[in-house]
């Protein structure tokens, strides 16, 4: 049923768009904020709702519902781009194009539900830490 799929996908999107990064975020560097964002995103996409959002996609939805889901995904993308811009501004991140970097990061992150097994050798927390370390190394400022 289209309504059930829409509700499932909206629940996953809501987990990210309503994320409370905490009051300390106003003084955090863009890098630290991105780390927090990536950890939360990894935790979200390996749970049932997140895996459904990623693996099912929006194509099975009716056009009106597809538009709703795409708008929610754009909000998540916008959050990451703003964090990347903040990191470039405070020099804690180095990327010439925050939009392209966001798409690259989401491409990497969104593949996780296809290979990660919650009952495998890594916990979700360990996975999130390792993924975050690897991704942030690629956009760290060079000294």
Backbone as CSV, one residue per row, in Angstrom:
resi,resn,N_x,N_y,N_z,CA_x,CA_y,CA_z,C_x,C_y,C_z
1,UNK,0.841,-1.181,0.000,0.000,0.000,0.000,0.887,1.245,0.000
2,UNK,0.561,2.177,-0.854,1.345,3.391,-1.015,1.402,4.217,0.266
3,UNK,0.306,4.272,1.008,0.271,5.060,2.244,1.223,4.502,3.297
4,UNK,1.311,3.186,3.393,2.214,2.560,4.364,3.670,2.866,4.005
5,UNK,4.001,2.739,2.723,5.363,3.041,2.282,5.682,4.517,2.521
6,UNK,4.733,5.394,2.228,4.947,6.823,2.471,5.188,7.081,3.953
7,UNK,4.380,6.505,4.815,4.534,6.713,6.257,5.876,6.187,6.758
8,UNK,6.293,5.051,6.239,7.578,4.477,6.628,8.722,5.406,6.213
9,UNK,8.659,5.897,4.989,9.715,6.775,4.506,9.699,8.121,5.230
10,UNK,8.513,8.627,5.532,8.439,9.876,6.278,9.001,9.710,7.693
11,UNK,8.789,8.557,8.294,9.344,8.314,9.631,10.869,8.358,9.591
12,UNK,11.459,7.765,8.559,12.920,7.781,8.429,13.429,9.194,8.193
13,UNK,12.767,9.929,7.324,13.177,11.305,7.044,13.059,12.151,8.301
14,UNK,12.001,11.942,9.046,11.774,12.704,10.276,12.890,12.477,11.290
15,UNK,13.454,11.268,11.308,14.555,10.972,12.234,15.743,11.891,11.991
16,UNK,15.943,12.320,10.752,17.064,13.208,10.450,16.663,14.669,10.486
17,UNK,15.515,15.005,9.942,15.159,16.420,9.843,14.754,17.019,11.179
18,UNK,14.412,16.173,12.142,14.066,16.687,13.467,15.177,16.423,14.479
19,UNK,16.338,16.026,13.976,17.451,15.713,14.864,17.818,16.939,15.696
20,UNK,17.995,16.700,16.961,18.438,17.760,17.858,19.929,17.573,18.054
21,UNK,20.689,18.390,17.384,22.137,18.275,17.491,22.656,18.875,18.789
22,UNK,21.759,19.437,19.572,22.126,19.934,20.897,22.506,21.395,20.899
23,UNK,22.393,22.037,22.074,22.703,23.467,22.174,24.177,23.771,21.953
24,UNK,25.028,22.788,22.156,26.456,23.022,21.981,26.828,23.201,20.511
25,UNK,25.905,22.954,19.608,26.235,23.030,18.185,26.564,24.440,17.721
26,UNK,26.085,25.449,18.409,26.389,26.817,17.973,27.875,27.127,18.097
27,UNK,28.558,26.469,19.000,29.986,26.711,19.160,30.847,25.603,18.552
28,UNK,30.213,24.604,17.967,30.969,23.495,17.373,31.521,23.891,16.008
29,UNK,32.647,23.311,15.656,33.199,23.518,14.316,32.330,22.756,13.321
30,UNK,32.441,23.137,12.064,31.725,22.420,11.020,32.116,20.950,10.979
31,UNK,33.400,20.668,11.211,33.872,19.285,11.207,33.211,18.474,12.316
32,UNK,33.175,19.042,13.517,32.563,18.329,14.638,31.071,18.124,14.414
33,UNK,30.430,19.113,13.848,29.003,19.006,13.553,28.756,17.961,12.472
34,UNK,29.619,17.930,11.451,29.485,16.924,10.398,29.688,15.527,10.963
35,UNK,30.640,15.389,11.869,30.857,14.093,12.504,29.586,13.635,13.233
36,UNK,28.991,14.529,13.962,27.761,14.213,14.691,26.634,13.850,13.714
37,UNK,26.535,14.596,12.621,25.519,14.350,11.605,25.710,12.971,10.968
38,UNK,26.947,12.648,10.574,27.214,11.364,9.915,26.912,10.203,10.852
39,UNK,27.329,10.305,12.102,27.043,9.237,13.067,25.537,9.014,13.162
40,UNK,24.789,10.099,13.295,23.330,9.980,13.402,22.727,9.404,12.129
41,UNK,23.241,9.821,10.984,22.731,9.318,9.707,22.985,7.816,9.571
42,UNK,24.184,7.382,9.931,24.498,5.948,9.873,23.559,5.171,10.787
43,UNK,23.371,5.667,12.005,22.449,4.988,12.933,21.042,4.906,12.339
44,UNK,20.619,5.953,11.674,19.282,5.989,11.097,19.136,5.019,9.924
45,UNK,20.121,4.969,9.028,19.926,4.155,7.825,20.100,2.657,8.055
46,UNK,20.624,2.267,9.208,20.727,0.829,9.458,19.559,0.309,10.296
47,UNK,18.647,1.211,10.713,17.458,0.693,11.388,16.405,0.350,10.319
48,UNK,15.299,-0.225,10.728,14.304,-0.709,9.772,13.744,0.401,8.876
49,UNK,13.405,1.548,9.457,12.849,2.638,8.658,13.874,3.171,7.665
50,UNK,15.085,3.371,8.128,16.126,3.911,7.267,16.482,2.978,6.129
51,UNK,16.580,1.698,6.431,16.877,0.718,5.392,15.762,0.697,4.356
52,UNK,14.520,0.808,4.805,13.385,0.873,3.879,13.505,2.106,2.990
53,UNK,13.837,3.242,3.578,13.971,4.489,2.815,15.020,4.341,1.725
54,UNK,16.156,3.779,2.085,17.262,3.658,1.137,17.007,2.577,0.092
55,UNK,16.643,1.378,0.525,16.512,0.262,-0.407,15.275,0.349,-1.294
56,UNK,14.203,0.896,-0.783,12.976,0.974,-1.571,13.005,2.155,-2.520
57,UNK,13.603,3.258,-2.058,13.610,4.450,-2.894,12.224,5.063,-2.972
58,UNK,12.069,6.012,-3.871,10.777,6.679,-3.972,10.012,6.332,-5.240
59,UNK,10.600,5.583,-6.144,9.929,5.264,-7.403,8.638,4.455,-7.243
60,UNK,8.528,3.550,-6.263,7.269,2.816,-6.120,6.089,3.683,-5.651
61,UNK,6.375,4.886,-5.168,5.324,5.745,-4.645,4.525,6.411,-5.768
62,UNK,3.286,6.743,-5.446,2.465,7.547,-6.352,3.150,8.902,-6.524
63,UNK,2.968,9.577,-7.647,3.670,10.843,-7.893,3.537,11.884,-6.780
64,UNK,2.373,12.068,-6.226,2.199,13.075,-5.160,3.003,12.691,-3.920
65,UNK,3.001,11.406,-3.572,3.758,10.948,-2.409,5.258,10.961,-2.682
66,UNK,5.632,10.693,-3.915,7.048,10.753,-4.303,7.577,12.173,-4.092
67,UNK,6.776,13.156,-4.435,7.153,14.555,-4.248,7.382,14.862,-2.770
68,UNK,6.526,14.333,-1.912,6.656,14.545,-0.461,7.977,13.972,0.040
69,UNK,8.284,12.755,-0.373,9.513,12.095,0.072,10.738,12.821,-0.468
70,UNK,10.692,13.216,-1.712,11.841,13.924,-2.296,12.081,15.255,-1.587
71,UNK,11.021,15.919,-1.187,11.170,17.177,-0.447,11.875,16.913,0.890
72,UNK,11.503,15.829,1.575,12.154,15.474,2.838,13.617,15.137,2.653
73,UNK,13.926,14.407,1.598,15.322,14.074,1.314,16.139,15.324,1.011
74,UNK,15.520,16.267,0.325,16.203,17.535,0.026,16.524,18.291,1.312
75,UNK,15.647,18.207,2.295,15.901,18.868,3.581,17.124,18.274,4.265
76,UNK,17.258,16.951,4.201,18.427,16.294,4.784,19.688,16.726,4.038
77,UNK,19.608,16.752,2.721,20.749,17.189,1.912,21.120,18.634,2.239
78,UNK,20.118,19.478,2.384,20.355,20.885,2.713,21.070,21.016,4.056
79,UNK,20.684,20.183,5.024,21.342,20.205,6.329,22.831,19.909,6.173
80,UNK,23.147,18.870,5.399,24.553,18.508,5.241,25.319,19.601,4.503
81,UNK,24.735,20.165,3.472,25.434,21.227,2.738,25.720,22.432,3.634
82,UNK,24.772,22.768,4.490,24.989,23.892,5.415,26.126,23.584,6.396
83,UNK,26.164,22.355,6.869,27.249,21.952,7.768,28.593,22.037,7.038
84,UNK,28.633,21.563,5.789,29.869,21.630,5.006,30.300,23.080,4.786
85,UNK,29.355,23.946,4.468,29.689,25.374,4.283,30.253,25.969,5.571
86,UNK,29.652,25.589,6.667,30.134,26.072,7.972,31.572,25.623,8.208
87,UNK,31.847,24.356,7.875,33.202,23.830,8.047,34.216,24.508,7.153
88,UNK,33.812,24.843,5.926,34.708,25.570,5.026,34.966,26.961,5.594
89,UNK,33.905,27.592,6.080,34.039,28.951,6.623,34.955,28.986,7.848
90,UNK,34.816,27.993,8.742,35.659,28.000,9.946,36.976,27.245,9.733
91,UNK,37.193,26.782,8.511,38.426,26.116,8.081,38.683,24.763,8.756
92,UNK,37.607,24.149,9.252,37.752,22.804,9.815,37.517,21.732,8.756
93,UNK,36.999,22.149,7.591,36.790,21.250,6.454,37.314,21.944,5.201
94,UNK,37.705,21.140,4.230,38.188,21.694,2.967,37.465,21.002,1.822
95,UNK,36.595,21.729,1.167,35.923,21.219,-0.023,35.597,22.395,-0.929
96,UNK,35.942,22.289,-2.200,35.652,23.396,-3.106,34.167,23.500,-3.462
97,UNK,33.413,22.421,-3.252,32.015,22.405,-3.669,31.176,21.600,-2.673
98,UNK,30.566,22.268,-1.687,29.785,21.552,-0.679,28.648,20.697,-1.257
99,UNK,28.048,21.129,-2.352,26.954,20.339,-2.936,27.477,19.002,-3.473
100,UNK,28.552,19.047,-4.238,29.138,17.810,-4.778,29.632,16.926,-3.636
101,UNK,30.261,17.518,-2.644,30.744,16.752,-1.497,29.584,16.092,-0.766
102,UNK,28.488,16.816,-0.585,27.308,16.230,0.068,26.790,15.041,-0.737
103,UNK,26.723,15.179,-2.050,26.233,14.067,-2.889,27.169,12.861,-2.793
104,UNK,28.479,13.136,-2.771,29.456,12.054,-2.622,29.281,11.349,-1.275
105,UNK,29.152,12.140,-0.211,28.993,11.551,1.118,27.707,10.733,1.200
106,UNK,26.607,11.273,0.686,25.352,10.519,0.711,25.450,9.246,-0.129
107,UNK,26.140,9.318,-1.261,26.326,8.114,-2.074,27.056,7.028,-1.291
108,UNK,28.083,7.428,-0.567,28.830,6.470,0.255,27.973,5.935,1.395
109,UNK,27.308,6.839,2.082,26.506,6.442,3.243,25.301,5.593,2.849
110,UNK,24.656,5.947,1.753,23.435,5.244,1.368,23.683,3.833,0.849
111,UNK,24.920,3.468,0.656,25.243,2.100,0.235,25.327,1.157,1.454
112,UNK,25.491,1.716,2.644,25.685,0.916,3.849,24.589,-0.133,4.065
113,UNK,23.303,0.183,3.910,22.279,-0.853,4.157,22.387,-2.073,3.240
114,UNK,23.096,-1.946,2.142,23.236,-3.079,1.227,24.286,-4.079,1.689
115,UNK,25.215,-3.647,2.527,26.266,-4.580,2.936,26.391,-4.758,4.445
116,UNK,25.914,-3.814,5.229,26.073,-3.920,6.678,25.068,-4.918,7.258
117,UNK,25.550,-5.735,8.192,24.698,-6.691,8.906,24.778,-6.377,10.398
118,UNK,23.655,-5.973,11.005,23.667,-5.637,12.435,24.159,-6.774,13.327
119,UNK,24.035,-8.007,12.862,24.496,-9.143,13.652,25.923,-9.556,13.275
120,UNK,26.612,-8.704,12.528,27.978,-8.991,12.086,29.007,-8.622,13.148
121,UNK,30.251,-8.519,12.712,31.353,-8.292,13.655,31.397,-6.875,14.215
122,UNK,30.810,-5.893,13.526,30.812,-4.509,14.002,29.449,-4.121,14.561
123,UNK,29.467,-3.408,15.665,28.220,-2.829,16.171,27.901,-1.601,15.325
124,UNK,26.709,-1.093,15.445,26.330,0.126,14.731,27.241,1.274,15.158
125,UNK,27.548,1.358,16.443,28.404,2.425,16.944,29.813,2.330,16.353
126,UNK,30.361,1.124,16.298,31.690,0.939,15.717,31.684,1.291,14.232
127,UNK,30.639,0.851,13.543,30.506,1.171,12.124,30.477,2.689,11.924
128,UNK,29.643,3.366,12.695,29.499,4.821,12.560,30.830,5.516,12.800
129,UNK,31.583,5.072,13.799,32.883,5.683,14.092,33.864,5.479,12.943
130,UNK,33.919,4.272,12.414,34.872,3.978,11.338,34.511,4.700,10.048
131,UNK,33.231,4.704,9.715,32.770,5.403,8.506,33.073,6.891,8.627
132,UNK,32.749,7.464,9.782,32.963,8.890,10.001,34.440,9.237,9.857
133,UNK,35.290,8.455,10.469,36.738,8.710,10.394,37.218,8.671,8.944
134,UNK,36.767,7.684,8.195,37.191,7.553,6.793,36.692,8.710,5.940
135,UNK,35.425,9.055,6.076,34.864,10.123,5.246,35.453,11.484,5.588
136,UNK,35.617,11.753,6.873,36.163,13.048,7.270,37.623,13.210,6.861
137,UNK,38.357,12.117,6.787,39.760,12.197,6.363,39.865,12.759,4.944
138,UNK,38.877,12.471,4.121,38.905,12.947,2.740,38.632,14.422,2.571
139,UNK,37.998,15.047,3.561,37.691,16.481,3.422,38.325,17.320,4.542
140,UNK,39.320,16.735,5.188,40.051,17.483,6.222,40.985,18.481,5.548
141,UNK,41.166,19.634,6.148,42.114,20.602,5.571,43.524,20.016,5.546
142,UNK,44.265,20.324,4.512,45.644,19.858,4.390,46.553,20.904,5.016
143,UNK,47.507,20.476,5.765,48.427,21.403,6.448,49.691,21.576,5.644
